XYZ file of C-alpha atoms in Angstrom:
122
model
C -14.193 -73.212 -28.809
C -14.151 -69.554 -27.501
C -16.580 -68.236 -25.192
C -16.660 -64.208 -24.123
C -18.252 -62.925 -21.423
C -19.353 -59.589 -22.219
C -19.616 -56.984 -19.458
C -20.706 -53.945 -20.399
C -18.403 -50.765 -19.161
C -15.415 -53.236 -19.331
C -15.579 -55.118 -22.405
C -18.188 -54.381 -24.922
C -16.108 -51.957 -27.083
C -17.255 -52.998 -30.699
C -12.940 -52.755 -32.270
C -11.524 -55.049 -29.293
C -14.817 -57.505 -30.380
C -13.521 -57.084 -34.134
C -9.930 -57.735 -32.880
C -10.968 -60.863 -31.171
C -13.077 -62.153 -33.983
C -10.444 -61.410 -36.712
C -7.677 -63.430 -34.471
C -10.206 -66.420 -33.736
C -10.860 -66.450 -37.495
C -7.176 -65.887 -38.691
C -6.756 -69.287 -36.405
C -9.610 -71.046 -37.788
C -13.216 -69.697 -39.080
C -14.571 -73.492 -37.580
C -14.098 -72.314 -33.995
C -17.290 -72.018 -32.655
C -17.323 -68.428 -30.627
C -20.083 -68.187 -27.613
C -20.841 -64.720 -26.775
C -22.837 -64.753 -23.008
C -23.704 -62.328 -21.644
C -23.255 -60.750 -18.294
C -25.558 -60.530 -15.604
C -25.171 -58.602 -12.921
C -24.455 -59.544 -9.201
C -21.919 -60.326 -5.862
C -19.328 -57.549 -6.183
C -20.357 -56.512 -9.874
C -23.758 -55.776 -9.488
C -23.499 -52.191 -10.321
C -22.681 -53.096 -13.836
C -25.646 -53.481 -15.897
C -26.815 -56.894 -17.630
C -24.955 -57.075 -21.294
C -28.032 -56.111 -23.391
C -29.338 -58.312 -26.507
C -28.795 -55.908 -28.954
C -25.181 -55.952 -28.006
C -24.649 -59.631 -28.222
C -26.448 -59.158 -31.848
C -24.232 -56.607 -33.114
C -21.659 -58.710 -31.405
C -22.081 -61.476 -33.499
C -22.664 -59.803 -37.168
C -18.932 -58.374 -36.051
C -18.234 -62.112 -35.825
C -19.979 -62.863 -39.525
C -18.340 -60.462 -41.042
C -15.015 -61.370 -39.813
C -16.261 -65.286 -41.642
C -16.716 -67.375 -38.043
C -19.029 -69.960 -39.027
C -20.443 -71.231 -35.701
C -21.417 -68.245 -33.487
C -23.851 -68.797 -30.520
C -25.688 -66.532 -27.942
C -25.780 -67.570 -24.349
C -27.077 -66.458 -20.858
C -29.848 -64.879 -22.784
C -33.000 -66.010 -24.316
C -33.442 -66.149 -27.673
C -35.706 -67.861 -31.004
C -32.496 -68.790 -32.927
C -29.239 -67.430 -30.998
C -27.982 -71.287 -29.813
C -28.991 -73.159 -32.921
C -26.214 -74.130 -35.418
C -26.427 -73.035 -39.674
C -25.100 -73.869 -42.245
C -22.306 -72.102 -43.410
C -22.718 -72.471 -46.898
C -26.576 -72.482 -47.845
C -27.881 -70.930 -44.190
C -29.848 -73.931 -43.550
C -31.159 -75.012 -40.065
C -28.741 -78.116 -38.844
C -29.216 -78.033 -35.179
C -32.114 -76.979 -33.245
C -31.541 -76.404 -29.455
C -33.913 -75.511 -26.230
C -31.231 -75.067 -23.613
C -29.579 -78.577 -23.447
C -32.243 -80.302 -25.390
C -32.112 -81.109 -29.390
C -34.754 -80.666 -31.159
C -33.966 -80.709 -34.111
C -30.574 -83.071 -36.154
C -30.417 -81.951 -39.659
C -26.718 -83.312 -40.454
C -26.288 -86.670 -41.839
C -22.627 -88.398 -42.701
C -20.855 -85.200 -41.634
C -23.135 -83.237 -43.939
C -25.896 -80.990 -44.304
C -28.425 -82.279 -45.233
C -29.776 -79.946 -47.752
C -26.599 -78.878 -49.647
C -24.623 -81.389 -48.557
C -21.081 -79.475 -47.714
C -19.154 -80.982 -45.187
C -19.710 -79.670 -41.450
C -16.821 -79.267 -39.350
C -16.776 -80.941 -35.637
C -18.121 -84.354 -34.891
C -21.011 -85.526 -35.907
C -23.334 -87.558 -34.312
């Protein structure tokens, strides 16, 4: 797994975020990338928080580069730490912070198309 930390001013530029999803993909498009985002404080609390739209655009560069597992984190969000399906988009994991909510992956599969899903299962 890969998480970046993005901090606006220092290391949101959209190419180096292309660069680093194209090399995670070229070394596997299972590696689940977390983009968090940054929040200001301490010493670096004249940098601004990373804004949402940011870690969006941040992950359709991810998409596009074929990353299967991409998640959003230090940020609220409806659907930005739940897991897909790579193949037929479906819902297979359902999380509220730490919490599951939802489990739709049975013998290493999903459930509704039934392709294999990479990691462990539980």
């Amino acid at each position: 797994e890969v998480t970046t930390l993005i901090i606006p001013t220092l290391n949101d530029d959209l190419e180096e975020l292309r660069g680093l999803a194209r090399a995670i993909s070229e070394i596997g498009v299972e590696i689940p990338w977390h983009l968090s985002a940054f929040h200001p404080a301490y010493k670096m609390s004249h940098i601004p928080q990373t804004p949402l739209a940011l870690l969006t655009v941040a992950k359709e560069i991810g998409e596009a580069e074929r990353l299967r597992y991409i998640y959003l984190g230090n940020v609220l969000t409806s659907n930005g730490e739940n897991t897909y399906c790579h193949q037929c988009g479906a819902l297979l994991i359902k999380r509220s912070g730490y919490r599951i909510d939802e489990y739709n992956i049975k013998d290493s599969k999903c459930c509704k198309c039934e392709i294999k899903i990479d990691g462990l299962a539980l």
